[in-house]
Amino acid sequence: MLKHNLLIILRNIRHNKSSFFINLVGLSTGLICALLIFLWVNDELSVDKFSENERQLFQIMQNTQNENGIETMEATPGHLAEALAEAMPEVKYATTVIPTTFNISKGIISISDKNIRSQAQYVTKDFFNVFPYKMLSGNPDDVLSAKNKVVISDELAQKLFVNPENALGKTINWNAGDISGSYTVSGIFETPASNMTNHFDILLNYGLFEDVNPWRGWGDSSARTYVLLNKKISPSVFNQKIRDFMKSKDDNLNNTLLAQRYSDRYLHGYYENGKPAGGRIEYVRLFSLVAFFILIIACINFMNLSTAKAMGRIKEVGIKKTIGAAKKNLVAQYMTESMVMTFVSLGLALLAVRFLVVPFNGLTGKHLSLSFDLNQIIIILGTTVLTGFLAGSYPALYLSRFVPIDILKGKLKASAGEGRARKGLVVFQFAASVILIISVWVIFEQLSFIQSRNLGFNREHVIYFSTDKMSEEKLSEIRNIPGVVNAAGGNLKAGSPLGGTSGINWEGKNPDDNIFFSVKWVGYNLIETLDMQIADGKPFSEDFNSPDQIIFNEAAIKQMGLKNPVGQRVTVEGEERTIVGVVKDFNFESLYEKVKPCALFVAPVQYAPTISVRIKAGAEKATLKNLEKVYAELYPGQTFEYRYMDDDYQQLYSAEQRVSVISKYFAAIAILISCLGLLGMSFYTAERKTKEIGIRKVMGSSEIGIAKLLSGEFTKLVIIAIVVATP
């Protein structure tokens, strides 16, 4: 029977080349989209799941209450990891991390005549017990036991010493502003995989960070805290236990703690009321749904063309039933046709994906590939079989239900219900396509809003770069370069807050208030460089000749309830400071977040290693060339590496931008597949009405009139789909 069915399939292909081609293109295109989306979704779901103890690895988050509700943040007190390890038997290991996003984490490694800019993390000794990065050399328990020890990646070791095996025990110079000196390489770790979010070149002892940023108490939060729990520990029970841990350390703190699985942070990075409430997981669900709808659209094409062509195959059905073929045999035949078509389409799709995956990687910023491991094979085959079943089920049941006597007597006619079913499927196809198109338009409008939004500071034509040993004299040289409008130490790019404090007090403060202030260290003249607006008072000024100046944003002053704040004194972790100004609210986080209380501290340029430079519009090329020349004179042997502040702002929404572009292509493909279906139905209609068309032309109908006759019905269906989908 299988041989017979395959023979019938080949004959039908020869007799119906146009419908075969349309079905082949439609199904293979749908499978191409599904395969590409599967690769992307599979990669997203695997991010940060590199550890065999992945289910036990958690990041400790901190929740604080303010007028906007509960704010969830990564920043935690620097001693929290040690305290949790001591107090909680559930914690097997804990580590404190200062991430690469801190200014002090960007520095230059020097050895002989080599100067390599690198990204560092400052970590406590149990880092490699919490994060199982593969150690190529060195003892994980000992590599960070002293302040003069550092661990570097194999890639960095190769750049510095040619052969990573030669790096162990060698001395390197690390220059990162306050933290500079000679250190001994005590270990080499394997560079993290591309599907990990945390990338760094060098690890240093956390004690070095505390030497220049002394412990100020439990209200001061900058570090990140990670714990590895013992097996069979319930996360919900552990969360309940640590919730009020901060209160046990400081009665004045109402902050609560939340343990979130580290591998969940990437996909579940948005929070509401102190709990994870979405994030990139929404894009995973979105594109999974898009893949499903595109496959459904392709299947509908197959259904419509197969049922439309059914009237040409009813004699075949009648004869087979007359000589004893059961309904299940006919269903098997037509399902076989569908499966063969689907697997042929799969072959074309796999071939196409092999070539399309490279440009798709360019769109997604990933390194995807078809690896054909067991997991991929099962999912691909499962999707193909399901697609074949969906595409062939309706035609198989439709054709196998005919009564033989009616067929052979020629009494069988297409029913009105069958026509309505086909029309309904066409409406569904185009409604799904229109929904995709409108969604793309909405995303485009959102991105346009993001790009034109006033952030409270001017990010246009501003570059920044990091360096060590900056001085006022060197900064003056930079300011005097033709084309440089202004320059200052520090930068206030939009992004995740690095750290902050709850330990700010002022006269008249309500003892129950527990305001968390994001803290930004800025140099003199940075507020002017970034065109930030002062609502009251003045920006930082060396004329005050006082390092205890502080500036708050309007959101902070509002929550503090201060009237006439300029000139008033506040204490920050016990140190007194004078409010010299109030800056208008600015977005120092993503636009997904409301503007939060922020405190600006003045930092002389030697302590603000990041330099922000505003360049005159239209003079960027010449100015950057002169900047590079001056930089080479000030810092011989070092490479001038800079970034545009606007690029970093756009980077915050890279996921949305990629979703916009990818959605645009998938929407176009959905329309293409739907139109292929209409093309096939048009061929069928034209074929069925050949005599009618001939009579009309003899009677004087024009070609345009004939075209309207054939397309009018489908045009109505498309209009109905638009009306259904648009709301």
PDB file of C-alpha atoms in Angstrom, residues 103-104 177-178 212-213 216 470-472 475 479 487-492 519-529 539-542 544-551 577-578 580 599-612:
ATOM      1  CA  ASN A 103      34.219  52.420  36.637  1.00  0.00           C
ATOM      2  CA  ILE A 104      36.846  50.932  38.906  1.00  0.00           C
ATOM      3  CA  GLY A 177      42.583  54.663  39.164  1.00  0.00           C
ATOM      4  CA  ASP A 178      42.623  54.105  42.913  1.00  0.00           C
ATOM      5  CA  VAL A 212      39.327  52.474  48.615  1.00  0.00           C
ATOM      6  CA  ASN A 213      35.592  52.193  49.413  1.00  0.00           C
ATOM      7  CA  ARG A 216      29.958  52.168  55.658  1.00  0.00           C
ATOM      8  CA  MET A 470      43.949  61.667  35.191  1.00  0.00           C
ATOM      9  CA  SER A 471      44.668  65.169  36.515  1.00  0.00           C
ATOM     10  CA  GLU A 472      43.235  68.651  36.095  1.00  0.00           C
ATOM     11  CA  LEU A 475      41.856  67.410  31.511  1.00  0.00           C
ATOM     12  CA  ARG A 479      39.301  70.800  26.880  1.00  0.00           C
ATOM     13  CA  ALA A 487      34.947  67.751  29.193  1.00  0.00           C
ATOM     14  CA  ALA A 488      34.677  66.434  32.742  1.00  0.00           C
ATOM     15  CA  GLY A 489      35.327  63.406  34.875  1.00  0.00           C
ATOM     16  CA  GLY A 490      32.558  60.860  35.397  1.00  0.00           C
ATOM     17  CA  ASN A 491      29.663  59.868  33.180  1.00  0.00           C
ATOM     18  CA  LEU A 492      25.924  59.614  33.681  1.00  0.00           C
ATOM     19  CA  VAL A 519      24.473  57.165  44.132  1.00  0.00           C
ATOM     20  CA  LYS A 520      26.442  58.727  41.263  1.00  0.00           C
ATOM     21  CA  TRP A 521      29.996  60.028  41.602  1.00  0.00           C
ATOM     22  CA  VAL A 522      30.582  62.893  39.152  1.00  0.00           C
ATOM     23  CA  GLY A 523      33.414  65.279  38.494  1.00  0.00           C
ATOM     24  CA  TYR A 524      33.351  69.046  38.542  1.00  0.00           C
ATOM     25  CA  ASN A 525      31.757  70.441  35.379  1.00  0.00           C
ATOM     26  CA  LEU A 526      30.067  67.163  34.342  1.00  0.00           C
ATOM     27  CA  ILE A 527      26.580  68.581  34.937  1.00  0.00           C
ATOM     28  CA  GLU A 528      27.393  71.415  32.515  1.00  0.00           C
ATOM     29  CA  THR A 529      29.037  69.026  30.016  1.00  0.00           C
ATOM     30  CA  PRO A 539      26.183  72.628  40.171  1.00  0.00           C
ATOM     31  CA  PHE A 540      29.320  71.344  41.865  1.00  0.00           C
ATOM     32  CA  SER A 541      31.991  73.989  41.977  1.00  0.00           C
ATOM     33  CA  GLU A 542      35.605  74.071  43.078  1.00  0.00           C
ATOM     34  CA  PHE A 544      33.123  75.932  47.369  1.00  0.00           C
ATOM     35  CA  ASN A 545      36.489  74.273  48.115  1.00  0.00           C
ATOM     36  CA  SER A 546      34.662  71.570  49.979  1.00  0.00           C
ATOM     37  CA  PRO A 547      34.465  67.823  49.205  1.00  0.00           C
ATOM     38  CA  ASP A 548      31.263  67.442  51.218  1.00  0.00           C
ATOM     39  CA  GLN A 549      28.959  68.883  48.522  1.00  0.00           C
ATOM     40  CA  ILE A 550      25.914  66.857  47.514  1.00  0.00           C
ATOM     41  CA  ILE A 551      23.225  67.344  44.874  1.00  0.00           C
ATOM     42  CA  ARG A 577      27.353  66.988  53.624  1.00  0.00           C
ATOM     43  CA  THR A 578      25.846  70.235  52.344  1.00  0.00           C
ATOM     44  CA  VAL A 580      24.459  72.772  47.059  1.00  0.00           C
ATOM     45  CA  ALA A 599      22.232  61.564  45.102  1.00  0.00           C
ATOM     46  CA  LEU A 600      25.216  63.038  43.244  1.00  0.00           C
ATOM     47  CA  PHE A 601      28.574  63.147  45.031  1.00  0.00           C
ATOM     48  CA  VAL A 602      31.465  65.252  43.777  1.00  0.00           C
ATOM     49  CA  ALA A 603      34.606  63.403  42.775  1.00  0.00           C
ATOM     50  CA  PRO A 604      37.823  65.227  41.784  1.00  0.00           C
ATOM     51  CA  VAL A 605      39.020  64.148  38.352  1.00  0.00           C
ATOM     52  CA  GLN A 606      41.773  61.910  39.733  1.00  0.00           C
ATOM     53  CA  TYR A 607      39.013  59.816  41.360  1.00  0.00           C
ATOM     54  CA  ALA A 608      36.714  59.867  38.324  1.00  0.00           C
ATOM     55  CA  PRO A 609      38.654  57.805  35.762  1.00  0.00           C
ATOM     56  CA  THR A 610      35.895  57.989  33.157  1.00  0.00           C
ATOM     57  CA  ILE A 611      36.086  61.189  31.109  1.00  0.00           C
ATOM     58  CA  SER A 612      33.025  62.505  29.239  1.00  0.00           C
TER      59      SER A 612
END
